[in-house]
Short mmCIF file of C-alpha atoms and ligand atoms in Angstrom, two decimals:
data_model
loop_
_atom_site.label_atom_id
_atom_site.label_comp_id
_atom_site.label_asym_id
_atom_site.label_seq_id
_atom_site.Cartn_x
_atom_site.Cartn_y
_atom_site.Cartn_z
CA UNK E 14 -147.03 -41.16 -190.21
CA UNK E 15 -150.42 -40.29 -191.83
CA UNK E 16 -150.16 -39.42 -195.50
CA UNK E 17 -153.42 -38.63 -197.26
CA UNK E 18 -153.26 -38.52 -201.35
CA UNK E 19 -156.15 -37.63 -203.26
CA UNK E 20 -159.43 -38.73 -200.51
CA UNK E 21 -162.49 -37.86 -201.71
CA UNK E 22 -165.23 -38.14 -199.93
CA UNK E 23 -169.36 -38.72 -201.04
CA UNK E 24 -172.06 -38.63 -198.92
CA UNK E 25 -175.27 -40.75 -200.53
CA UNK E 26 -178.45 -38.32 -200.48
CA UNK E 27 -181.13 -40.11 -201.32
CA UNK E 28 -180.00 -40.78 -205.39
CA UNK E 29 -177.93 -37.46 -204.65
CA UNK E 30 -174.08 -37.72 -203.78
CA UNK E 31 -172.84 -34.98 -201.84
CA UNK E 32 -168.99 -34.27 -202.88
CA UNK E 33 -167.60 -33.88 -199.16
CA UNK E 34 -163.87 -34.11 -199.38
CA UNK E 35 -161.93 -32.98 -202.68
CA UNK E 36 -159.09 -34.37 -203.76
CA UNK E 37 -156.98 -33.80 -200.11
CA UNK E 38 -153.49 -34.10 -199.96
CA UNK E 39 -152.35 -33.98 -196.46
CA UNK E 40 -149.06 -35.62 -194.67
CA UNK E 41 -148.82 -34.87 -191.11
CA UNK E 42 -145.27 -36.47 -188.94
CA UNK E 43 -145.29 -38.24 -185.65
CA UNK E 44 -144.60 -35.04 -183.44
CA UNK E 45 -146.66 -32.78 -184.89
CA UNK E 46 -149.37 -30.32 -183.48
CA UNK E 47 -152.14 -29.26 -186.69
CA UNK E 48 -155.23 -27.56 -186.52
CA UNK E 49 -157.65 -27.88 -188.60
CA UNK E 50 -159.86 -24.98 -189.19
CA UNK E 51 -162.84 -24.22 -191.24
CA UNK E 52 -166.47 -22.56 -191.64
CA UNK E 53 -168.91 -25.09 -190.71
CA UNK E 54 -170.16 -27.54 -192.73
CA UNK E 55 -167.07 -28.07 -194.18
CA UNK E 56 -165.69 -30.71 -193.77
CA UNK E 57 -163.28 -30.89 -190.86
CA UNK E 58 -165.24 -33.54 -188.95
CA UNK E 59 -165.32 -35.82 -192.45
CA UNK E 60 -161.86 -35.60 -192.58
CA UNK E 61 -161.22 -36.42 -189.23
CA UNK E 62 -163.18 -39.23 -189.54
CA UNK E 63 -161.26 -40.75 -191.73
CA UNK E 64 -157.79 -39.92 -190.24
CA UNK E 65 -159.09 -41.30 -187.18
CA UNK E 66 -160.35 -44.50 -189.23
CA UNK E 67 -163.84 -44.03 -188.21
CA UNK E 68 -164.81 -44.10 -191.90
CA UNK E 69 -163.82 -46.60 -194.24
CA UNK E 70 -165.59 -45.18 -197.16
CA UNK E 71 -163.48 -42.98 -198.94
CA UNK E 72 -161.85 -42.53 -202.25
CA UNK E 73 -157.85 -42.46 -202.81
CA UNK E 74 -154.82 -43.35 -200.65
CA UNK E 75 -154.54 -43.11 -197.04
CA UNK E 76 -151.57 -44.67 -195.43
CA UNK E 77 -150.42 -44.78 -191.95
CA UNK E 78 -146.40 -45.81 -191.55
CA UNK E 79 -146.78 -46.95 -195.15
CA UNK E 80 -149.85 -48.89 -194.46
CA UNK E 81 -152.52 -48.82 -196.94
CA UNK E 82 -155.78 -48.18 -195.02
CA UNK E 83 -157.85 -48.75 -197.82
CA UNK E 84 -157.23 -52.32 -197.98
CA UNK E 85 -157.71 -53.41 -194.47
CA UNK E 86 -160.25 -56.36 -193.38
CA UNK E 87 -162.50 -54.46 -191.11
CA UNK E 88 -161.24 -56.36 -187.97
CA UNK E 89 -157.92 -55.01 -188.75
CA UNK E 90 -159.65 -51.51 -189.41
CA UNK E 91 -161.17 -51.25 -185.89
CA UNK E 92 -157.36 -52.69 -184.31
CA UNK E 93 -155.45 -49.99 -186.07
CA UNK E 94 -157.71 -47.11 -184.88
CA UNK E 95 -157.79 -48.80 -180.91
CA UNK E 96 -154.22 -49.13 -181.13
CA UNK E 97 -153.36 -45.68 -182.42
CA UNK E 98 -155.72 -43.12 -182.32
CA UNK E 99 -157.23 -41.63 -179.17
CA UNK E 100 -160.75 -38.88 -179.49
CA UNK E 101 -161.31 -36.07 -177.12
CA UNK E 102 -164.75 -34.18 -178.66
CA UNK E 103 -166.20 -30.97 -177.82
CA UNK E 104 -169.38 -32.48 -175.06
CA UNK E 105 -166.57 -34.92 -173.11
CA UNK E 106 -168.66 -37.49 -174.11
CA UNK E 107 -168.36 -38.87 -170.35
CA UNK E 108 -170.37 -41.53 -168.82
CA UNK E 109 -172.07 -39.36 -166.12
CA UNK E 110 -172.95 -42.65 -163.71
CA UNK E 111 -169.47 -43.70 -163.70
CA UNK E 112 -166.61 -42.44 -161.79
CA UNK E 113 -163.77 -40.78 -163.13
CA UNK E 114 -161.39 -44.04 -162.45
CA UNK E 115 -163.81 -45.84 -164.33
CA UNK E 116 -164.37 -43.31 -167.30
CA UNK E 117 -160.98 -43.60 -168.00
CA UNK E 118 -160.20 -47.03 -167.35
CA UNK E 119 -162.95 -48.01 -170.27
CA UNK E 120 -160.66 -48.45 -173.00
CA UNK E 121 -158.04 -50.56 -171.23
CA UNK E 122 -161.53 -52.91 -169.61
CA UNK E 123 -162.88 -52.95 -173.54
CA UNK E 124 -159.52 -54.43 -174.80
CA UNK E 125 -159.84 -56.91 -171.97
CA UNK E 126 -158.01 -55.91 -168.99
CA UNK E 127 -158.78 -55.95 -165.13
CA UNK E 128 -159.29 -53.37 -163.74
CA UNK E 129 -156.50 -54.12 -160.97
CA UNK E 130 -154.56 -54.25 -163.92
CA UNK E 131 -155.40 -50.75 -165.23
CA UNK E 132 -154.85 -49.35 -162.14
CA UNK E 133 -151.53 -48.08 -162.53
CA UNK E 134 -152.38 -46.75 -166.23
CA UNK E 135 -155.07 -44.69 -164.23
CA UNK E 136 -153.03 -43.40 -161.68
CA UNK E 137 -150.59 -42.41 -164.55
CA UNK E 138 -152.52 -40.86 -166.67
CA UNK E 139 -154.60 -38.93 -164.09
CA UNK E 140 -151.92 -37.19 -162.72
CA UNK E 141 -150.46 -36.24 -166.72
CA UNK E 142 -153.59 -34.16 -166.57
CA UNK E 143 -153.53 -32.76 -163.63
CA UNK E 144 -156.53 -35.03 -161.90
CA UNK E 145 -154.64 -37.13 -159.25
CA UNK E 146 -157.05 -36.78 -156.62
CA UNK E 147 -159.96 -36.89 -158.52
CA UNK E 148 -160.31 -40.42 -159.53
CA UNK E 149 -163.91 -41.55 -156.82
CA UNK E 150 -165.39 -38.47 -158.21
CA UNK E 151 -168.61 -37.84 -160.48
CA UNK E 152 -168.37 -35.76 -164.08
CA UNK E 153 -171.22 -33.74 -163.10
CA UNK E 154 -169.03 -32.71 -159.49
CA UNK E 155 -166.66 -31.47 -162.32
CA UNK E 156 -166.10 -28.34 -163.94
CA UNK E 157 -165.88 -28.26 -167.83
CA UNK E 158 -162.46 -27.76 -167.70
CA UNK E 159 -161.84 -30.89 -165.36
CA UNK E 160 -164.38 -33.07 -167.52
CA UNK E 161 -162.30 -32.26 -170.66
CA UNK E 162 -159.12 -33.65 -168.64
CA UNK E 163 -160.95 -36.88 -167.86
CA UNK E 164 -161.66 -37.37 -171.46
CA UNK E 165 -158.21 -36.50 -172.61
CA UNK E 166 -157.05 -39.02 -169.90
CA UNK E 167 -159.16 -41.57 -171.58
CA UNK E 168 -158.03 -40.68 -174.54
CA UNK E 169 -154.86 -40.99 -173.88
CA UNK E 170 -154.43 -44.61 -171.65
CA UNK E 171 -154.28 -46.64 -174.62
CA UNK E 172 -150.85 -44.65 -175.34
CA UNK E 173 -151.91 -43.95 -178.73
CA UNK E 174 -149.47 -42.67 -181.49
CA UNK E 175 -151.96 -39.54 -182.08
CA UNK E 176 -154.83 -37.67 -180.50
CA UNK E 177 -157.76 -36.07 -182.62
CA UNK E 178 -159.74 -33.41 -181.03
CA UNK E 179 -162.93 -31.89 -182.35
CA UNK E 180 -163.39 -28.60 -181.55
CA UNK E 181 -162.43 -29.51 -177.90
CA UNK E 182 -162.58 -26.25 -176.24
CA UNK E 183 -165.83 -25.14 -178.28
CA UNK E 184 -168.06 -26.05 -174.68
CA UNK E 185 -165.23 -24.02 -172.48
CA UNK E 186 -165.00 -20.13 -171.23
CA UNK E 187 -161.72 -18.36 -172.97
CA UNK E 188 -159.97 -19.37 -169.65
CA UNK E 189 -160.57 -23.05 -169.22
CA UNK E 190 -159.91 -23.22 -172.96
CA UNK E 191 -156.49 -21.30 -172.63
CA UNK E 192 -155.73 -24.29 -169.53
CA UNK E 193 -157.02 -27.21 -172.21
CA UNK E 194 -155.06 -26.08 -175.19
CA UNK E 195 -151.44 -25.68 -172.93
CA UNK E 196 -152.23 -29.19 -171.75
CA UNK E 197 -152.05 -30.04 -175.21
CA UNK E 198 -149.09 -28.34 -175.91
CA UNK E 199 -147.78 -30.09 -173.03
CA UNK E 200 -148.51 -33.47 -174.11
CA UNK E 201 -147.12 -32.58 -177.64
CA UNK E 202 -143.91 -31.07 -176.56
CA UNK E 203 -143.54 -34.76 -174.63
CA UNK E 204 -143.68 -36.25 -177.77
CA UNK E 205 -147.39 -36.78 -178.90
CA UNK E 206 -149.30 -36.10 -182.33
CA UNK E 207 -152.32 -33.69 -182.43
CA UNK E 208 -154.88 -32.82 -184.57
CA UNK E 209 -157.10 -30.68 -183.90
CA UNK E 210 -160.89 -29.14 -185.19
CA UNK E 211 -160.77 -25.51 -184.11
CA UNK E 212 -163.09 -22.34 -184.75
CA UNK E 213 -160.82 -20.19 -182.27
CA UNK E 214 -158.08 -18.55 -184.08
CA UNK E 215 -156.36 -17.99 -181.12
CA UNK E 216 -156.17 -21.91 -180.28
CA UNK E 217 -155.41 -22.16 -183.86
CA UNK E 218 -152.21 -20.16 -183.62
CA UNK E 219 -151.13 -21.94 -180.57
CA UNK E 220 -150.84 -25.29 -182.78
CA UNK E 221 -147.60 -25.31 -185.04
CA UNK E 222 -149.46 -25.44 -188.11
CA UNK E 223 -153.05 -24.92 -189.55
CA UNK E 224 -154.98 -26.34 -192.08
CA UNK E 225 -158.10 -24.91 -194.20
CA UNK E 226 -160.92 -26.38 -195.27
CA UNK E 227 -163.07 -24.96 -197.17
CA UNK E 228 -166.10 -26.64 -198.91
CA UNK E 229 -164.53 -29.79 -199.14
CA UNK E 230 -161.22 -28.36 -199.87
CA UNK E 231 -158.00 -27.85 -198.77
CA UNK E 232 -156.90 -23.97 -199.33
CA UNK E 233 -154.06 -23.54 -197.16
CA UNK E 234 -151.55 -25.69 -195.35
CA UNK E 235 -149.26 -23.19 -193.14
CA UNK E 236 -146.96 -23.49 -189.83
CA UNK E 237 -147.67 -21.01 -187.46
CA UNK E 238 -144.77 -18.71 -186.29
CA UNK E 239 -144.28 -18.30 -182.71
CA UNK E 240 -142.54 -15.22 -181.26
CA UNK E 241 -139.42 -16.22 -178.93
N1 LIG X 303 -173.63 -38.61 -192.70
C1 LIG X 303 -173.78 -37.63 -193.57
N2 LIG X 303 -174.62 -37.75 -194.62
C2 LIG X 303 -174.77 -36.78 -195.52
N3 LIG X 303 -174.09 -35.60 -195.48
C3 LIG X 303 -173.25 -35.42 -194.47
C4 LIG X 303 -173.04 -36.40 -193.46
N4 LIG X 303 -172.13 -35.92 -192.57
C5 LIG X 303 -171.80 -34.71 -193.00
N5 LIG X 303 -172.45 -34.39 -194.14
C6 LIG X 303 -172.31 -33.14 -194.92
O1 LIG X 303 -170.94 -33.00 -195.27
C7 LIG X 303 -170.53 -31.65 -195.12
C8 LIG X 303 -169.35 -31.59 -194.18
O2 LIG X 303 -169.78 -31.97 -192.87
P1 LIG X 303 -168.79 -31.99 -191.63
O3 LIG X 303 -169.54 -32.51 -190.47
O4 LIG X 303 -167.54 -32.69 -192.01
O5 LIG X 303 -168.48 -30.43 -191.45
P2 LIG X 303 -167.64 -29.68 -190.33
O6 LIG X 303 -166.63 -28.87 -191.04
O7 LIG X 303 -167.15 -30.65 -189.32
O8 LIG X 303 -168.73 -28.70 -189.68
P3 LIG X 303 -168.90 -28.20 -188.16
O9 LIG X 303 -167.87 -27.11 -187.98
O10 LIG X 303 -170.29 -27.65 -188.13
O11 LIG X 303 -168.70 -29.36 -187.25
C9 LIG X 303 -171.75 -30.87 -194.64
O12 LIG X 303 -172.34 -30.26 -195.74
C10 LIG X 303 -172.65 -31.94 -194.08
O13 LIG X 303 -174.00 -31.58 -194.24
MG1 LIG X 304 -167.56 -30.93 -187.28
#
């Protein structure tokens, strides 16, 4: 599904270039379940970036089910990543005067539905997470845990064909983060693609394989072994 080949990456400094991404080679299949992992600094949230088709500015081949990304028109940039790609970050990134209902509905409202129409999306995708009967409520009457769901609800009502996460347990106690990663490995084992930023080894080995990064490289590229 995504195949990377060769993406380097520059950041302009002033008349400096900063050499961000070298030369990455990465494939990852519909189905998988990847961490990335990496000191800071990096490069995880670069490469992310791009996979996610934030960022268009890149060097060598990315294509997604055989489509060149390099060469879209920038309308058809910002389709691909609503129509495939949904974000779950580290601070929720919630809209704290908003309900819950309405948090998540935003993505289906921004690609022009009603929000009668949503409604059953919401319902849907609430419960997937575990947040049926939390829909009138406030993010701030949430815990972290619960305001990580809501986002990964959003994140999810578009049915995308793969989630990116950035470091999405990094704000939660070891606890909530153990309940936030086996949602994930829910949601995976019913079929979705996840990438994933971590620092924690331990969510790290609960992905099937992990990535390293290390100053704009990639060092290692391994699947995780599970115990029965
Ligand atoms: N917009 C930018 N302009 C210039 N340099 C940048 C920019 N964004 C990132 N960088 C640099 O690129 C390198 C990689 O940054 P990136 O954010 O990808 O790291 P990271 O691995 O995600 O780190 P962290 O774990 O702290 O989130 C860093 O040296 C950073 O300073
Ligand atoms: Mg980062």
């Amino acid at each position: 599904m995504i195949n990377l080949s060769h993406i380097n990456k520059y950041y302009r400094q002033g008349k400096q270039r900063f050499h961000a991404l070298k030369d990455i080679n990465i494939n990852v299949d519909e189905g998988e379940f990847v961490a990335i992992m990496g000191e800071s600094g990096s490069g995880k949230s670069t490469l992310i970036n791009i996979i996610g088709f934030l960022d268009e500015k890149f060097e060598g081949l990315y294509e997604f089910n055989g489509e060149n990304v390099g060469k879209l028109s920038r309308s058809t940039f910002s389709k691909i990543r609503n129509q495939n790609v949904g974000f779950v970050f580290q601070n929720f990134k919630l809209i704290n005067n908003q309900t819950v209902k309405d948090n998540v509905a935003l993505p289906l409202l921004y690609a022009g539905k009603t929000m009668k129409e949503a409604e059953p999306a919401i319902e849907k995708v609430l419960a997937e997470v575990g947040l049926a009967d939390f829909k009138d409520q406030f993010p701030k009457n949430l815990s972290g845990g619960q305001q990580q769901r809501v986002s990964i609800a959003r994140a999810l009502i578009s049915r995308p064909k793969f989630l990116i996460a950035d470091e999405p347990t990094g704000a939660l106690d070891s606890h909530t983060s153990a309940e936030i990663i086996d949602l994930f490995k829910e949601l995976n084992a019913a079929g979705m693609t996840v990438i994933m930023v971590t620092h924690d080894p331990k969510v790290g080995q609960a992905t099937n394989r992990i990535i390293r990064i290390l100053d704009g490289k990639k060092v290692s590229d391994e699947e995780v072994a599970h115990a029965l």
